[in-house]
mmCIF file of C-alpha atoms in Angstrom:
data_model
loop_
_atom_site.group_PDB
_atom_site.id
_atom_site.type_symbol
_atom_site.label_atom_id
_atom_site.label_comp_id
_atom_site.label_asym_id
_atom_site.label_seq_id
_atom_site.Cartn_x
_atom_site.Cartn_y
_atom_site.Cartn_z
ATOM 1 C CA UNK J 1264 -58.771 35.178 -109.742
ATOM 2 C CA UNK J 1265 -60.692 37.292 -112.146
ATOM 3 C CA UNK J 1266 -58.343 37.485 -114.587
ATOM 4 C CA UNK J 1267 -57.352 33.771 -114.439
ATOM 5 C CA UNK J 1268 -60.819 33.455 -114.743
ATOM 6 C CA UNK J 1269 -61.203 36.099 -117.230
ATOM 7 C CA UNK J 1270 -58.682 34.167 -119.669
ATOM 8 C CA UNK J 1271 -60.209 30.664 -119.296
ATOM 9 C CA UNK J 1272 -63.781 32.152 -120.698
ATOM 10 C CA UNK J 1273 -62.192 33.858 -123.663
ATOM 11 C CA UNK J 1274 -60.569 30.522 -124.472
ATOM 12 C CA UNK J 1275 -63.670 28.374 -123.951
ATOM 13 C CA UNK J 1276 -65.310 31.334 -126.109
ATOM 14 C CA UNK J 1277 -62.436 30.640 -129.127
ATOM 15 C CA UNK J 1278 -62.324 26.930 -128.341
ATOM 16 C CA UNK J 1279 -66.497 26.327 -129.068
ATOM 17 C CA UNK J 1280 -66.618 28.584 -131.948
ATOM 18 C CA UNK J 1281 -63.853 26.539 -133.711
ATOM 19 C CA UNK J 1282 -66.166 23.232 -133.135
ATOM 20 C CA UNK J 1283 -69.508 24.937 -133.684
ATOM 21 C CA UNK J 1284 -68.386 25.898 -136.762
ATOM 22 C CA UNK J 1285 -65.319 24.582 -138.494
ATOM 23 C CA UNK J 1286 -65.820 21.354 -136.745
ATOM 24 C CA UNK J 1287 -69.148 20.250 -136.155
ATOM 25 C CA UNK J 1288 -70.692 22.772 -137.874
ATOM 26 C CA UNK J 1289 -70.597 21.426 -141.333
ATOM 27 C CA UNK J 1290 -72.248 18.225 -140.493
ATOM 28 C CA UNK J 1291 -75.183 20.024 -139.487
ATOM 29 C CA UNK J 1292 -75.244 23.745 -141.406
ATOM 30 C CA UNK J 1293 -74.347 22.436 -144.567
ATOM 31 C CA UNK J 1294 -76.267 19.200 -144.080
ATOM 32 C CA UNK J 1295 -74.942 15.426 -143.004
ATOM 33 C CA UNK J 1296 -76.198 14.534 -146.819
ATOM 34 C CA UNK J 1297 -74.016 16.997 -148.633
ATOM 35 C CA UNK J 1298 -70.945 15.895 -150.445
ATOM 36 C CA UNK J 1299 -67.808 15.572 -148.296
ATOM 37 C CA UNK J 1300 -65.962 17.987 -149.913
ATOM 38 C CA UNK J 1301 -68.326 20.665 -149.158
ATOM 39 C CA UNK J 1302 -68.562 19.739 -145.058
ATOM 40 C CA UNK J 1303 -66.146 22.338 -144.202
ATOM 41 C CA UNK J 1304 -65.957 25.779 -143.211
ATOM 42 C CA UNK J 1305 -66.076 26.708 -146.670
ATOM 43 C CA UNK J 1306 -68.818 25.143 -147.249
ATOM 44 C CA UNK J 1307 -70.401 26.379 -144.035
ATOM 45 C CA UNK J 1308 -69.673 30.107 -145.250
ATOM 46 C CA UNK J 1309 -70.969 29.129 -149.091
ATOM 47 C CA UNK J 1310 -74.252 28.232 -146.714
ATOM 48 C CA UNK J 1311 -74.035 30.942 -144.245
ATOM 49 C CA UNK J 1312 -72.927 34.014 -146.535
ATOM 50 C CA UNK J 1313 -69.766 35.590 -146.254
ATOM 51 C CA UNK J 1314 -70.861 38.451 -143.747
ATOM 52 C CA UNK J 1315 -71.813 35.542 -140.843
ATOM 53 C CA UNK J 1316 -68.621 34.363 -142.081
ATOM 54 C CA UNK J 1317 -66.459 37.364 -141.471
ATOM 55 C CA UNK J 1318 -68.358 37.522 -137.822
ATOM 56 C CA UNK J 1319 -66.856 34.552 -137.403
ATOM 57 C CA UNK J 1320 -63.235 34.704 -138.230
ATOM 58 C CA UNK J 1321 -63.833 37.752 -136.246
ATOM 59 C CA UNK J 1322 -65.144 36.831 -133.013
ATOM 60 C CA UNK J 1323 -61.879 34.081 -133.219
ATOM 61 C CA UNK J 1324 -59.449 36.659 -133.544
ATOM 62 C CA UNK J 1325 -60.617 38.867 -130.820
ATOM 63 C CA UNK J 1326 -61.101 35.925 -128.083
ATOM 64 C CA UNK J 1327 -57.132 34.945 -129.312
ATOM 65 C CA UNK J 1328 -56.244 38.673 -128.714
ATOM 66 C CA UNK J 1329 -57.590 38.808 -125.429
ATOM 67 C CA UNK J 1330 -55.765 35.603 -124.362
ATOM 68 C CA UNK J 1331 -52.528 37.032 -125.951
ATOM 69 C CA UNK J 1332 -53.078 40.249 -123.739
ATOM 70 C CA UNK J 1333 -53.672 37.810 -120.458
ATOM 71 C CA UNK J 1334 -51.549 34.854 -121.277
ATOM 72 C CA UNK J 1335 -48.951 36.317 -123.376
ATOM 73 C CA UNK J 1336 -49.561 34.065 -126.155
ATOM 74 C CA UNK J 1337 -52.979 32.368 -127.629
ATOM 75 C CA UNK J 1338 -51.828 28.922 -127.268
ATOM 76 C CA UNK J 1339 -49.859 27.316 -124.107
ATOM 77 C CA UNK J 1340 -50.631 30.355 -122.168
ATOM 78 C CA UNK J 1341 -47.456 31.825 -120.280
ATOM 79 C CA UNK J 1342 -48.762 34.057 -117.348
ATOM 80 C CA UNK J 1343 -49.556 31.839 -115.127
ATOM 81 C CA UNK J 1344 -48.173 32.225 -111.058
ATOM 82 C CA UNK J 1345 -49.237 30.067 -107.719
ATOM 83 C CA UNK J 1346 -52.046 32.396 -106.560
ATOM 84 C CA UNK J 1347 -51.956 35.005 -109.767
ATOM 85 C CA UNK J 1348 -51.021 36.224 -112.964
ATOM 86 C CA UNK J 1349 -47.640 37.504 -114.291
ATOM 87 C CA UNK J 1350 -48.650 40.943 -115.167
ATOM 88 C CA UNK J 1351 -51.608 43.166 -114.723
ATOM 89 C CA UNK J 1352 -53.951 44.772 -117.474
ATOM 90 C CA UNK J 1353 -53.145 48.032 -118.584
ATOM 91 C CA UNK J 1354 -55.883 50.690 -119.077
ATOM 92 C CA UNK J 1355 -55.812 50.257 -122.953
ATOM 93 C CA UNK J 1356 -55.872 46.350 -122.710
ATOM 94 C CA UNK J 1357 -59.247 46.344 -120.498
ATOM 95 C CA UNK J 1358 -60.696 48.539 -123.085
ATOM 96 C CA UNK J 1359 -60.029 46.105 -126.160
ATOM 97 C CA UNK J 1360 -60.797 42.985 -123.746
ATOM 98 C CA UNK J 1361 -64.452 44.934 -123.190
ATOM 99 C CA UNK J 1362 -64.980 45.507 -126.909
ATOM 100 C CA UNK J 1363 -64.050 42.192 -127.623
ATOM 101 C CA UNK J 1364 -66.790 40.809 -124.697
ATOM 102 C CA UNK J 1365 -69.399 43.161 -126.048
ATOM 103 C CA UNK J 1366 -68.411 41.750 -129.907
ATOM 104 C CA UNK J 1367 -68.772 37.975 -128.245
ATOM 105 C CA UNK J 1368 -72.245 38.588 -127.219
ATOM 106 C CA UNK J 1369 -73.977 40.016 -130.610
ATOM 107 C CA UNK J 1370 -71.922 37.056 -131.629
ATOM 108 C CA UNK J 1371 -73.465 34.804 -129.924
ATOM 109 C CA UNK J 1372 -77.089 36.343 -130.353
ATOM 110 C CA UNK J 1373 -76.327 35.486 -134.507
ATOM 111 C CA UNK J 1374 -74.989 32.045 -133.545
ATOM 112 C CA UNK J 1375 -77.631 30.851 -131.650
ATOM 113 C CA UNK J 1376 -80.579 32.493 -134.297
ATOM 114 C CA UNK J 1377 -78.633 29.769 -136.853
ATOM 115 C CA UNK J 1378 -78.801 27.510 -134.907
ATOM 116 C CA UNK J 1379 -82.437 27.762 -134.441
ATOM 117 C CA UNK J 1380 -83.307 28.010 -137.832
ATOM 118 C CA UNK J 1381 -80.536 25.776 -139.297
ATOM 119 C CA UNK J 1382 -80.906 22.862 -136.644
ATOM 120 C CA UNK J 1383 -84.055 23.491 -134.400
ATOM 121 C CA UNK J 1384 -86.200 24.118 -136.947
ATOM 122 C CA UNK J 1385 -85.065 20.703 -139.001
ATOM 123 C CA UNK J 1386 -87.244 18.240 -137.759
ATOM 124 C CA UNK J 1387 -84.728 15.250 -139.110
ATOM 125 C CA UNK J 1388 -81.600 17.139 -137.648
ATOM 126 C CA UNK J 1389 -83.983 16.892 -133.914
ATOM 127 C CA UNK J 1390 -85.040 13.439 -134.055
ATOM 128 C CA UNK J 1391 -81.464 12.545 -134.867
ATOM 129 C CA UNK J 1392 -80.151 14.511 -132.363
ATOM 130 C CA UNK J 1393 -83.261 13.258 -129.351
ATOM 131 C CA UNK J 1394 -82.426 9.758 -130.544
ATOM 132 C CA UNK J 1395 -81.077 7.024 -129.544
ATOM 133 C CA UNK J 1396 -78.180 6.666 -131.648
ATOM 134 C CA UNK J 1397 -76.329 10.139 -129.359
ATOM 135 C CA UNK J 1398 -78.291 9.028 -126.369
ATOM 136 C CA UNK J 1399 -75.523 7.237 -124.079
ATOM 137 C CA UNK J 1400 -77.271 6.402 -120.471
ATOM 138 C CA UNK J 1401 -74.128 7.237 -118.119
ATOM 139 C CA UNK J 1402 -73.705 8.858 -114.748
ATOM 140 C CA UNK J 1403 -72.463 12.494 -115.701
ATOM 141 C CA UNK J 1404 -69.858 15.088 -114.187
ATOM 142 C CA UNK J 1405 -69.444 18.217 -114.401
ATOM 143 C CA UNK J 1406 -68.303 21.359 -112.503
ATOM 144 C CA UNK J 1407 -71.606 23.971 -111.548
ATOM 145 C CA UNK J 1408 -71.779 27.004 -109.414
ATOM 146 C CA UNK J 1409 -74.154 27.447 -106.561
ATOM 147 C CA UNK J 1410 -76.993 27.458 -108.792
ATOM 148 C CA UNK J 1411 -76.417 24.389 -110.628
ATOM 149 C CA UNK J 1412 -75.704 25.858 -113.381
ATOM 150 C CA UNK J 1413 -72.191 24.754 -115.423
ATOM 151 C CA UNK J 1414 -69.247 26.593 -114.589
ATOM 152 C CA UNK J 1415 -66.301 26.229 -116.440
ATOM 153 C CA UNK J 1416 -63.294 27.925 -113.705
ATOM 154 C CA UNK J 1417 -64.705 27.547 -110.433
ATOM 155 C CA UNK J 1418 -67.479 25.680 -108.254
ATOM 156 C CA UNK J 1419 -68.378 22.272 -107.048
ATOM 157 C CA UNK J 1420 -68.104 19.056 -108.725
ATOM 158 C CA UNK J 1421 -71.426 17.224 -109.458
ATOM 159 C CA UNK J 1422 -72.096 13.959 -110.268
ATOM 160 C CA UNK J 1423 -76.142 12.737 -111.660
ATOM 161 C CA UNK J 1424 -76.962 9.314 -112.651
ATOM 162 C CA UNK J 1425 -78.380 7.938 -115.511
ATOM 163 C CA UNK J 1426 -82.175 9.320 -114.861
ATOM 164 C CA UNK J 1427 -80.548 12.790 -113.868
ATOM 165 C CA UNK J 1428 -80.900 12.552 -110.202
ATOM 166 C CA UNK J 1429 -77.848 13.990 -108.453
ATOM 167 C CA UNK J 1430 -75.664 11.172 -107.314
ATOM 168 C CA UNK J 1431 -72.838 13.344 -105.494
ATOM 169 C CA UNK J 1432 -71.466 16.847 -105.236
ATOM 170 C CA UNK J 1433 -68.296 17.787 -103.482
ATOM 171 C CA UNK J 1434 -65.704 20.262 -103.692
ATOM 172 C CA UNK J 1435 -62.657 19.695 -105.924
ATOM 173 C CA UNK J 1436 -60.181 18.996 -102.193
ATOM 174 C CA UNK J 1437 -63.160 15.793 -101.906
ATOM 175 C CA UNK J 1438 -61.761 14.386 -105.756
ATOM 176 C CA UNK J 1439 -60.447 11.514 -104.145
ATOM 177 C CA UNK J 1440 -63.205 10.585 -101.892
ATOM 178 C CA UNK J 1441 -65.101 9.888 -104.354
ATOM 179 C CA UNK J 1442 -62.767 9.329 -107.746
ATOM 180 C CA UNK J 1443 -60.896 6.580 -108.962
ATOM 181 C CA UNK J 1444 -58.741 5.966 -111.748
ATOM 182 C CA UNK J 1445 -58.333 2.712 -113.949
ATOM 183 C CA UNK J 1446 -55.621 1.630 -115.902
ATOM 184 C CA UNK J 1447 -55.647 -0.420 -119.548
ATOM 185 C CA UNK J 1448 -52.618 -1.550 -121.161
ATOM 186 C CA UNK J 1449 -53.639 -0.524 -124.628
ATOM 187 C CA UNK J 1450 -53.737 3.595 -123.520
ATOM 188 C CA UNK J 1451 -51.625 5.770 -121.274
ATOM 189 C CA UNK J 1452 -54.990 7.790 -120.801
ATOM 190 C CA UNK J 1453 -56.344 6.981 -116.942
ATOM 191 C CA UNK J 1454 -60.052 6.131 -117.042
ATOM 192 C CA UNK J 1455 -61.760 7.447 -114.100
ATOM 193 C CA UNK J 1456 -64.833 6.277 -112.345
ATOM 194 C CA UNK J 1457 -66.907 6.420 -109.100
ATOM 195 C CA UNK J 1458 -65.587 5.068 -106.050
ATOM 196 C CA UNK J 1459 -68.951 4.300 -104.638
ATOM 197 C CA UNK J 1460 -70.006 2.768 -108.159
ATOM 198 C CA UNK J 1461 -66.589 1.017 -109.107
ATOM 199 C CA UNK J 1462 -64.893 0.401 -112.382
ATOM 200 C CA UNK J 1463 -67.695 -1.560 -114.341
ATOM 201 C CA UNK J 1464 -65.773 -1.002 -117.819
ATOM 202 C CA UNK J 1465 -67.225 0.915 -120.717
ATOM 203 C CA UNK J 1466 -71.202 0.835 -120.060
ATOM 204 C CA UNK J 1467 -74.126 2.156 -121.687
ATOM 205 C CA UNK J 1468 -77.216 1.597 -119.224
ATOM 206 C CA UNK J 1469 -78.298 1.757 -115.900
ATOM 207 C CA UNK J 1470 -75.656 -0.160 -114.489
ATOM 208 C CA UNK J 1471 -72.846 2.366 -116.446
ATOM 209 C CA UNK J 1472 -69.846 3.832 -114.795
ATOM 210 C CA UNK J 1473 -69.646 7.242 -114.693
ATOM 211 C CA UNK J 1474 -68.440 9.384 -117.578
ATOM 212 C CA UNK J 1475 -67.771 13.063 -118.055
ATOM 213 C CA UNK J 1476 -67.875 16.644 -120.486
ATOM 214 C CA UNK J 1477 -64.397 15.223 -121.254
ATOM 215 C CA UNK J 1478 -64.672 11.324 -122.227
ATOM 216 C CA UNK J 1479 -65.875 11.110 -125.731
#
């Protein structure tokens, strides 16, 4: 469990770095007003300088090493077993995987001090972002752990409602008790909603279906 666990973080780690900064990133670091040909990670680096920038592609390539060293391969991971893991971790592999944790987290200590400056600090970037325009009044889902708090391998499901009050919260054998899925002919994705709720279409209010992390 811990190092099925172990892998999922490092990829959630690689996974949000690659939005924070090559994909959403631009919009906001180098500025929603900038030209389009300088939103990009270029342009984020050109803003950034190119030692934030080298953390960067850095922190990428050791989160990708440490799921090659799990999952035998960065992408469509290979190790995976009912109940386990194909292979163990050797000695010298939980030494780089450690390096590369303690690397994440002065990482992350940069990332979120741009953020601060970059977006926090920008009162139009805040007001944009506390708007309305982002604001979507939906029950929410997510998975938490005991505390509440989000959890991205293991814990129980809960549901809130529009105002944030906690609508449901069951353990992932319960899905069914409490999910449904909906069908449209012009997708093969499976729109899910609450049982209790039902399928009200595609709301924005206080009469919304529920969405999730996931529907976008």
């Amino acid at each position: 469990k811990k190092i099925r666990e172990l892998m999922y973080n490092a990829f959630m780690s690689e996974d949000h770095i690659l939005h924070f900064v090559f994909l959403g990133g631009p919009d906001f670091v180098v500025g929603p007003t900038a030209p389009a040909a300088e939103r990009n990670v270029l342009g984020v680096i050109a803003k950034v300088g190119l030692e934030v920038g080298g953390k960067v592609i850095e922190m990428r390539k050791r989160m990708r090493n440490v799921l090659r060293i799990i999952a035998g391969k960065p992408v469509m991971p290979t190790c995976g077993l009912p109940g386990g893991v194909s292979k163990a971790i050797t000695e010298d592999e939980r030494k780089t995987i450690i390096e590369a944790g303690e690397y994440g987290v002065e990482f992350c200590k940069v990332a979120l001090g741009l953020f601060d400056d970059v977006v926090l600090k920008n009162k139009d970037y805040v007001d944009l972002i506390v708007g309305d325009i982002f604001k979507h009044r939906t029950y929410y889902m997510g998975q938490v752990d005991e505390n509440n708090k989000v959890n991205f391998y293991d814990g129980k499901i809960r549901v809130v409602d529009p105002n944030g009050k906690e609508f449901a919260k069951f353990k992932a054998q319960e899905y069914l008790d409490h999910i449904r899925e909906h069908v449209e002919p012009w997708t093969y994705v499976r729109s899910s909603y609450l049982k209790n709720i039902g399928w009200k279409g595609f709301v924005d209010g206080g009469r919304c279906r529920k969405t999730s992390q996931w529907d976008c």
